[in-house]
Coordinates of C-alpha atoms and ligand atoms in Angstrom, one line a residue:
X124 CA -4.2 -18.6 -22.3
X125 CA -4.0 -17.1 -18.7
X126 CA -7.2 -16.1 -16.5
X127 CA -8.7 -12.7 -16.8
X128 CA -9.5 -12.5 -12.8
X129 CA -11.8 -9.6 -11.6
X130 CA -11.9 -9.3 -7.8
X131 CA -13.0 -7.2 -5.9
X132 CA -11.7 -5.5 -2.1
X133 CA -14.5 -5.0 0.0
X134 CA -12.0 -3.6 2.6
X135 CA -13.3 -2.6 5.8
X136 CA -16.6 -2.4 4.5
X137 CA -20.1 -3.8 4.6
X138 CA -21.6 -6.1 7.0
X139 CA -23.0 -9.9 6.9
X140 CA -26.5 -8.4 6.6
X141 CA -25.5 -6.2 4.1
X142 CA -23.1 -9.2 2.0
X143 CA -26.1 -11.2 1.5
X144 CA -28.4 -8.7 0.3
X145 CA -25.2 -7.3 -2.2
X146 CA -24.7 -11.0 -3.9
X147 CA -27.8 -11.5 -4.0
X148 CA -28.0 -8.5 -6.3
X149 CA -24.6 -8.8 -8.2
X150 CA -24.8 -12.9 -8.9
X151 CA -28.0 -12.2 -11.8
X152 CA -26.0 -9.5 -13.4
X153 CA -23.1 -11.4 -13.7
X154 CA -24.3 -14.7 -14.4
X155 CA -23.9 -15.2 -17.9
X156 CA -20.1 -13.6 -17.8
X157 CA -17.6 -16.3 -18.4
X158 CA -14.9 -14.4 -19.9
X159 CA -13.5 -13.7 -16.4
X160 CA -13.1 -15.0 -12.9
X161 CA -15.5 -13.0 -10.4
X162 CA -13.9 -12.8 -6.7
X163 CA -15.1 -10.6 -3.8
X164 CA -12.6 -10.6 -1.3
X165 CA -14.5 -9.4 1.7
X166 CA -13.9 -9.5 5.8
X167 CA -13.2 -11.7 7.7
X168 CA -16.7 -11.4 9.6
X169 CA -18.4 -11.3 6.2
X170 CA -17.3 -15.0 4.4
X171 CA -20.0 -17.0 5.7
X172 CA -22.8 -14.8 4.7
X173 CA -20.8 -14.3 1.4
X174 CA -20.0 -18.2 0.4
X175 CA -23.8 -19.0 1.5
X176 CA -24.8 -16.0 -0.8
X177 CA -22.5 -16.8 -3.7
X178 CA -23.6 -20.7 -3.1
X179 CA -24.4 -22.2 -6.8
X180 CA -23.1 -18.6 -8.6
X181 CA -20.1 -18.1 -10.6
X182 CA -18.5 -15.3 -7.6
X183 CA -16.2 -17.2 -5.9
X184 CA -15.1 -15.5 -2.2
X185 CA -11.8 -14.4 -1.0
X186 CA -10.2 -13.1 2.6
X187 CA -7.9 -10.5 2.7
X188 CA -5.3 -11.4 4.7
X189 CA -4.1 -15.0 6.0
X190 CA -1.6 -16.1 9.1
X191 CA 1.4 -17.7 8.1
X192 CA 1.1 -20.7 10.9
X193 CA -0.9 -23.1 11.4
X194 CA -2.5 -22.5 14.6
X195 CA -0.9 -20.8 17.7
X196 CA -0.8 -18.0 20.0
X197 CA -1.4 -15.5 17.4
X198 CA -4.3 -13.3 18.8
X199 CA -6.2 -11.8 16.1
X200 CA -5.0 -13.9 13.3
X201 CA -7.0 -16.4 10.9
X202 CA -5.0 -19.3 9.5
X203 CA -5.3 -20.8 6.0
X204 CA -7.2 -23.9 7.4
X205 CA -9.3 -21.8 8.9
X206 CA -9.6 -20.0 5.3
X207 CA -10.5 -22.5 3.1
X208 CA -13.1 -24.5 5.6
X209 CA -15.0 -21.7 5.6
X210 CA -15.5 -22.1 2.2
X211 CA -13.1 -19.0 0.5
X212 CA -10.8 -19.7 -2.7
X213 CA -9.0 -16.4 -3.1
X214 CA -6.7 -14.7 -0.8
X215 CA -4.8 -11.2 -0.9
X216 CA -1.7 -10.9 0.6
X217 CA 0.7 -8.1 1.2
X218 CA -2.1 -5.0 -0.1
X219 CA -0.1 -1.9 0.1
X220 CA -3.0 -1.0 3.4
X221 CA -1.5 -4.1 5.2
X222 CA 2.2 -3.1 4.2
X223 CA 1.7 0.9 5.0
X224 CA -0.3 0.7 8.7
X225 CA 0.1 -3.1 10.0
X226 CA 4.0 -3.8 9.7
X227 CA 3.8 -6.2 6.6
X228 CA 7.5 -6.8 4.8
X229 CA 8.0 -8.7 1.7
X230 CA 9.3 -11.3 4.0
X231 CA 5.9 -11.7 6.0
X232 CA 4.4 -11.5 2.3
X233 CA 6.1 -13.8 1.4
X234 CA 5.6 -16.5 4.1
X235 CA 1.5 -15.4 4.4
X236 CA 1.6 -16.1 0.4
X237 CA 3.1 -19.9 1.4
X238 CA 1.0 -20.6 4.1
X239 CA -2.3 -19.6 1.8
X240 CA -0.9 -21.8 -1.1
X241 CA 0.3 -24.8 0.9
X242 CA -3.2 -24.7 2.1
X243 CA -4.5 -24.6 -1.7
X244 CA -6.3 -21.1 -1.9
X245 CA -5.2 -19.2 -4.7
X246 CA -3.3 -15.8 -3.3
X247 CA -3.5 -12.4 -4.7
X248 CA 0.2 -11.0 -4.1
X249 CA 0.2 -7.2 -4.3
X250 CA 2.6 -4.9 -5.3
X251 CA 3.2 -1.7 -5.9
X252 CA 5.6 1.6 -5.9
X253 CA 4.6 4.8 -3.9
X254 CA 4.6 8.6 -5.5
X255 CA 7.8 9.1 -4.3
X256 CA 9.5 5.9 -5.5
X257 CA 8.0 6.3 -9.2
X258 CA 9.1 10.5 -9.1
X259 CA 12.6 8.6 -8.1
X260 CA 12.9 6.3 -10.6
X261 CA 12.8 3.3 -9.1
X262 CA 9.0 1.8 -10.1
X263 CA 10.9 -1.1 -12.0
X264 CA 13.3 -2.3 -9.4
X265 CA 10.6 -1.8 -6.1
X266 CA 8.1 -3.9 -8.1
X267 CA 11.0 -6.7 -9.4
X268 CA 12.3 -6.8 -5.6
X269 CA 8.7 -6.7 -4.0
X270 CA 7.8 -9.9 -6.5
X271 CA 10.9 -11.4 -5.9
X272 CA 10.7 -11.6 -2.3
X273 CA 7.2 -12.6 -3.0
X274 CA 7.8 -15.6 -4.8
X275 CA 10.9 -16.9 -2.8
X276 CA 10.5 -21.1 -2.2
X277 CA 7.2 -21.0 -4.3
X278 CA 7.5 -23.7 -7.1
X279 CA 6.4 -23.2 -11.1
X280 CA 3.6 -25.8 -9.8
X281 CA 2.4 -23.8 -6.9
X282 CA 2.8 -20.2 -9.4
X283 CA -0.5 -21.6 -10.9
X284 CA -2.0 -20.9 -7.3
X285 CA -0.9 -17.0 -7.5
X286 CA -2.0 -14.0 -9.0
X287 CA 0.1 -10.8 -8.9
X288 CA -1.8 -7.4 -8.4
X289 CA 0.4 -4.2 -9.7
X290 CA -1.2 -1.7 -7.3
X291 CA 0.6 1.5 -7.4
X292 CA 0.4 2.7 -4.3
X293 CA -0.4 6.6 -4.8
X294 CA -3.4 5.2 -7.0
X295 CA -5.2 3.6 -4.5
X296 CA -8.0 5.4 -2.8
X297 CA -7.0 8.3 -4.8
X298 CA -9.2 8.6 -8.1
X299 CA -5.6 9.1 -9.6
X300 CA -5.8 5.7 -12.1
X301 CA -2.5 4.9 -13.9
X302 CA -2.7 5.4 -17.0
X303 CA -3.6 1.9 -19.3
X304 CA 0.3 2.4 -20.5
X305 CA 1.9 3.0 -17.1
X306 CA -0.5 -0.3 -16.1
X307 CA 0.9 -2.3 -18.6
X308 CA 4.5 -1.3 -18.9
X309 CA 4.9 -2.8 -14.8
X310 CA 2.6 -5.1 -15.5
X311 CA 5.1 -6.3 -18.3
X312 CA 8.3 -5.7 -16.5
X313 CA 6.4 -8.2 -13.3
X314 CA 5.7 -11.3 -16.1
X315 CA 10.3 -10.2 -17.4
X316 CA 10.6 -10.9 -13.7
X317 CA 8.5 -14.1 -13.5
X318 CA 10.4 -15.5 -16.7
X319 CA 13.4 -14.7 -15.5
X320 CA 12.4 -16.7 -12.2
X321 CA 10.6 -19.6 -13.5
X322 CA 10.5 -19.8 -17.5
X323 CA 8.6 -17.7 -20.3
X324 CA 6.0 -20.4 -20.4
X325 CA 5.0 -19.7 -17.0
X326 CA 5.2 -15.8 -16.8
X327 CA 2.9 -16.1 -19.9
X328 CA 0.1 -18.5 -17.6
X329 CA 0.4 -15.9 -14.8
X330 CA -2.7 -13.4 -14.3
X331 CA -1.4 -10.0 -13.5
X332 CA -4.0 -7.7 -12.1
X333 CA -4.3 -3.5 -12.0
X334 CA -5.0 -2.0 -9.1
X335 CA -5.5 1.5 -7.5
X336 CA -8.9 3.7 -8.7
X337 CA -10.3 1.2 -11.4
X338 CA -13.8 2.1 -11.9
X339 CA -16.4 1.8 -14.9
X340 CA -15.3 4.1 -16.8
X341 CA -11.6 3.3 -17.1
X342 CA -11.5 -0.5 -16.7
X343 CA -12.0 -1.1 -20.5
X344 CA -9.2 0.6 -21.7
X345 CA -6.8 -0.6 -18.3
X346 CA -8.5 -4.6 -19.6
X347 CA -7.4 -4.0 -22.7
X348 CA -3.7 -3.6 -22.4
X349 CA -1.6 -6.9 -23.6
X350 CA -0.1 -7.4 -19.8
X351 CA -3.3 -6.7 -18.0
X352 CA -5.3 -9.8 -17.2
X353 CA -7.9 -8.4 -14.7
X354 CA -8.1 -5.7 -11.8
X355 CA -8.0 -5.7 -8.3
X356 CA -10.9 -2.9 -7.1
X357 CA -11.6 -1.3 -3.9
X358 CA -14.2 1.8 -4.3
X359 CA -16.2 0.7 -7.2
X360 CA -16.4 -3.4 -5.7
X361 CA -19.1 -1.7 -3.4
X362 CA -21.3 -0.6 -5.6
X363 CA -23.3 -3.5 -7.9
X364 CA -23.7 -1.4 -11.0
X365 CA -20.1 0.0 -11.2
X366 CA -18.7 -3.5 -10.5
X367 CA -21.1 -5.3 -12.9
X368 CA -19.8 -2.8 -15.6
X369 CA -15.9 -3.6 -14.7
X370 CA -17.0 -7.4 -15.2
X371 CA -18.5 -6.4 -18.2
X372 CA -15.4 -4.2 -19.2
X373 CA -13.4 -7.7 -19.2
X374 CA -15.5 -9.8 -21.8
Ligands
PGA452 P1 -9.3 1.4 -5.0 O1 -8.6 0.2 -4.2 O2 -9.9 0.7 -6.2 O3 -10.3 1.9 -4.1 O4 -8.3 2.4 -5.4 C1 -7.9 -0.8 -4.9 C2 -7.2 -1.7 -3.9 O5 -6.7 -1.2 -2.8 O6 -7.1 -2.9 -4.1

């Protein structure tokens, strides 16, 4: 049976003062919920405040965004090493934010997804088609390509170190959720596309997230859906009741 994952995306958001204080108020809320895997993927400034916090919890901390080398002249950029001393697990890459105002491609997804994997965090690969792409058509083929590029030179072995997040773009942000049905139908045509890649066996293993709007009052129906193992949330990740309740949502 795969993972249900619930992470959340602090984004640009909240400071070390304010991380302790927020796990310190989530981790009793959420400690006696084992049916999913609790991530808050928060700044860069924020992880040591949020793996002291979440010390001896069941909230394991991610990053959002990792270098694809080593070490370097890369001014501004955190390595995996870096990453995973500092105590984090998870790791997005390629969220439709990095793709849309800081240059990502698939191909730099791809290679940020190999570095965090070779360094043994677990990365959270987004995808996701914009308004205009879905009003076109083309939902199906953006989100095979976008996975395919993704996944380029990663083995079956290290596809247990991933987690895909469908995140239509024109969702995110937006209070416009996809529907549970919309979720699931890409969500399903992702894990054709990992089978395809890799086997049926595997596809089946992979957690595929929903992302874009997911809140407490929808996440139960989106958590249902067959396809849908968990959800990638921005907004409601700030606030401890409405993320307590999408943790709940999962059980
Ligand atoms: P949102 O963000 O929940 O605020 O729509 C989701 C995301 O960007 O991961």
């Amino acid at each position: 049976m795969r993972k249900t994952v619930i992470a959340g995306n602090w984004k640009m958001n909240m400071t070390a003062a304010k991380t302790g204080e927020f796990i310190k108020a989530l981790a009793p809320e959420v400690a006696s919920m084992n049916n999913a895997d609790i991530v808050l993927c928060v700044p860069f400034t924020d992880i040591a405040a949020a793996v002291e916090a979440a010390n001896g919890t069941n909230i394991a901390i991610g990053a959002q965004n990792v270098h694809f080398k080593e070490n370097g002249a890369y001014t501004g950029e955190i390595s995996a090493e870096m990453l995973v001393e500092s105590g984090v697990k998870y790791v997005i890459v390629g969220h439709s934010e990095r793709r849309q105002y800081f240059g990502e491609t698939d191909i730099t997804v791809n290679l940020r997804a190999k570095a965090a994997i070779n360094a043994g965090l677990t990365a959270i690969i987004c995808v996701g088609e914009t308004l205009e792409m879905r009003e076109q058509g083309i939902t199906a083929e953006i989100v095979a390509m976008q996975t395919k590029v993704a996944l380029m030179g990663i083995s079956a072995e290290q596809l247990k170190k991933v987690i895909i997040a469908y995140e239509p773009v024109w969702a995110i942000g937006t209070g416009k959720v996809a529907t549970a049905e919309q979720a699931n139908e890409v969500c399903a045509i992702i894990r054709n596309v990992v089978a395809e890649l890799y086997s049926k066996a595997d596809a089946d293993e992979l957690t595929i997230q929903y992302g874009g709007s997911m809140n407490a009052g929808n996440a139960e129906a989106l958590l249902a859906m067959s396809d849908v193992d968990g959800g990638l949330i921005g907004g409601a990740s700030l606030k401890v009741t409405d993320f307590t309740a999408i943790v709940k949502a999962a059980q």
